[in-house]
mmCIF file of C-alpha atoms in Angstrom:
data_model
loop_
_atom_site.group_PDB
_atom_site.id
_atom_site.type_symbol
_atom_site.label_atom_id
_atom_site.label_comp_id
_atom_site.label_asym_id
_atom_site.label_seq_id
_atom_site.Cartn_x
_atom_site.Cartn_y
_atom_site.Cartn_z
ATOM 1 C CA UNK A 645 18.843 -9.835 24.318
ATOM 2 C CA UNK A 646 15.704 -10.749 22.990
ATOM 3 C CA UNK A 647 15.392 -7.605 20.480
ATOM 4 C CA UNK A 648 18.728 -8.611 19.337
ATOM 5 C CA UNK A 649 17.361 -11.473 18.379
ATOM 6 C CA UNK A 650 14.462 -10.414 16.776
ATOM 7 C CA UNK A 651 16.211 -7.435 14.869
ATOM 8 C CA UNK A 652 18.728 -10.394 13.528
ATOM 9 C CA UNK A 653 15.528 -12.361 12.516
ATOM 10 C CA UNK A 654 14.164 -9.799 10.891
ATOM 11 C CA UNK A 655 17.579 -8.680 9.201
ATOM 12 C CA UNK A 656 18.119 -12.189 7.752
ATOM 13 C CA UNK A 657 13.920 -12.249 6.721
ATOM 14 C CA UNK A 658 14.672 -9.171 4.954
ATOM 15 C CA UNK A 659 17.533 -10.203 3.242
ATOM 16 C CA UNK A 660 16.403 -13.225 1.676
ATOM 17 C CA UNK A 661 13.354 -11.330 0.360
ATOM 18 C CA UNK A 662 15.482 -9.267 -1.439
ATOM 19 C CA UNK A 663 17.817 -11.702 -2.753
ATOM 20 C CA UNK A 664 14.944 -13.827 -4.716
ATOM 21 C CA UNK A 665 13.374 -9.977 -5.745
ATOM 22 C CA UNK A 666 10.246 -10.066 -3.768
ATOM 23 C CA UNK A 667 8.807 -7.502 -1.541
ATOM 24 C CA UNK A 668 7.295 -8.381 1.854
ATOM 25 C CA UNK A 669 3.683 -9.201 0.206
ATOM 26 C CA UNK A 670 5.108 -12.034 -2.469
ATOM 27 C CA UNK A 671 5.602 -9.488 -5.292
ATOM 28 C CA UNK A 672 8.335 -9.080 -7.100
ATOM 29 C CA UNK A 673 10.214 -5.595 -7.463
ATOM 30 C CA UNK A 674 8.738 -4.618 -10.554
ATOM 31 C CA UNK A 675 5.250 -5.879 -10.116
ATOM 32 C CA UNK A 676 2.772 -3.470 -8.723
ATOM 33 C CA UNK A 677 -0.795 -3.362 -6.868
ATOM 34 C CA UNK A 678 -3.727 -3.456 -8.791
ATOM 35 C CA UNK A 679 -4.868 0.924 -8.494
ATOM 36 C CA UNK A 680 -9.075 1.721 -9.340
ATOM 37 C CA UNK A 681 -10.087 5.476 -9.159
ATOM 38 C CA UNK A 682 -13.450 6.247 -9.396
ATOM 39 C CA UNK A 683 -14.963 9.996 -9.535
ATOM 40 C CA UNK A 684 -17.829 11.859 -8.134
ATOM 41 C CA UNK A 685 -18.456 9.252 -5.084
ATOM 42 C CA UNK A 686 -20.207 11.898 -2.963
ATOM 43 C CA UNK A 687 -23.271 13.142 -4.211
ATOM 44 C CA UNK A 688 -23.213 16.522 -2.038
ATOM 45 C CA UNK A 689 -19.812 17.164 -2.641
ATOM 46 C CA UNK A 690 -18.666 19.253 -5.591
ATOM 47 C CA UNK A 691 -15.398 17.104 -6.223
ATOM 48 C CA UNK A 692 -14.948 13.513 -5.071
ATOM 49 C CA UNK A 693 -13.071 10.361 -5.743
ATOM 50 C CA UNK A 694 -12.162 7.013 -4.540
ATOM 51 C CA UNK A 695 -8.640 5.574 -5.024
ATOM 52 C CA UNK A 696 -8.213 1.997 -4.047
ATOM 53 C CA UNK A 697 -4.443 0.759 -4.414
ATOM 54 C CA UNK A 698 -4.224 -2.762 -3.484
ATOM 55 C CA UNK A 699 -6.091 -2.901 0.326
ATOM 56 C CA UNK A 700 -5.502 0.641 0.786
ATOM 57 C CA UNK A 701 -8.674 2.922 -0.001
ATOM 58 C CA UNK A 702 -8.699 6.841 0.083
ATOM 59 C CA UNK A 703 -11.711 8.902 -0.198
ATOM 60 C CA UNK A 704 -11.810 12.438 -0.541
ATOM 61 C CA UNK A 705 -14.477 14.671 -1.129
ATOM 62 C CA UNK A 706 -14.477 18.835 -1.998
ATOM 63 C CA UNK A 707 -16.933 21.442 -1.044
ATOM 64 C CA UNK A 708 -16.843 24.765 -1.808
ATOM 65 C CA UNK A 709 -18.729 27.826 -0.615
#
């Protein structure tokens, strides 16, 4: 019963989002996070970058031998 209810909850929390055209986070459908890249983050490596989209971060370095 009490997933039900919560699956219902969440249903109606849902719709409503999507019926003023915002996503979970209070943007709208159109509107997106603000994206930074920045190269050659690791000195040792002989590719590298940093990609930051919104509060997600990636790093990712390349070595070759």
């Amino acid at each position: 019963m009490g997933l039900e209810i919560m699956d219902e909850v969440r249903r109606d929390y849902t719709y409503n989002l999507v019926r003023r055209g915002k996503r979970e986070d209070g943007r709208g459908f159109q509107d997106y996070r603000e994206i930074k890249v920045e190269k050659g983050i690791i000195k040792r490596a002989e590719g590298s970058a940093r990609v930051k989209i919104g509060n997600t971060e990636v790093l990712v370095g390349v070595k070759l031998e």
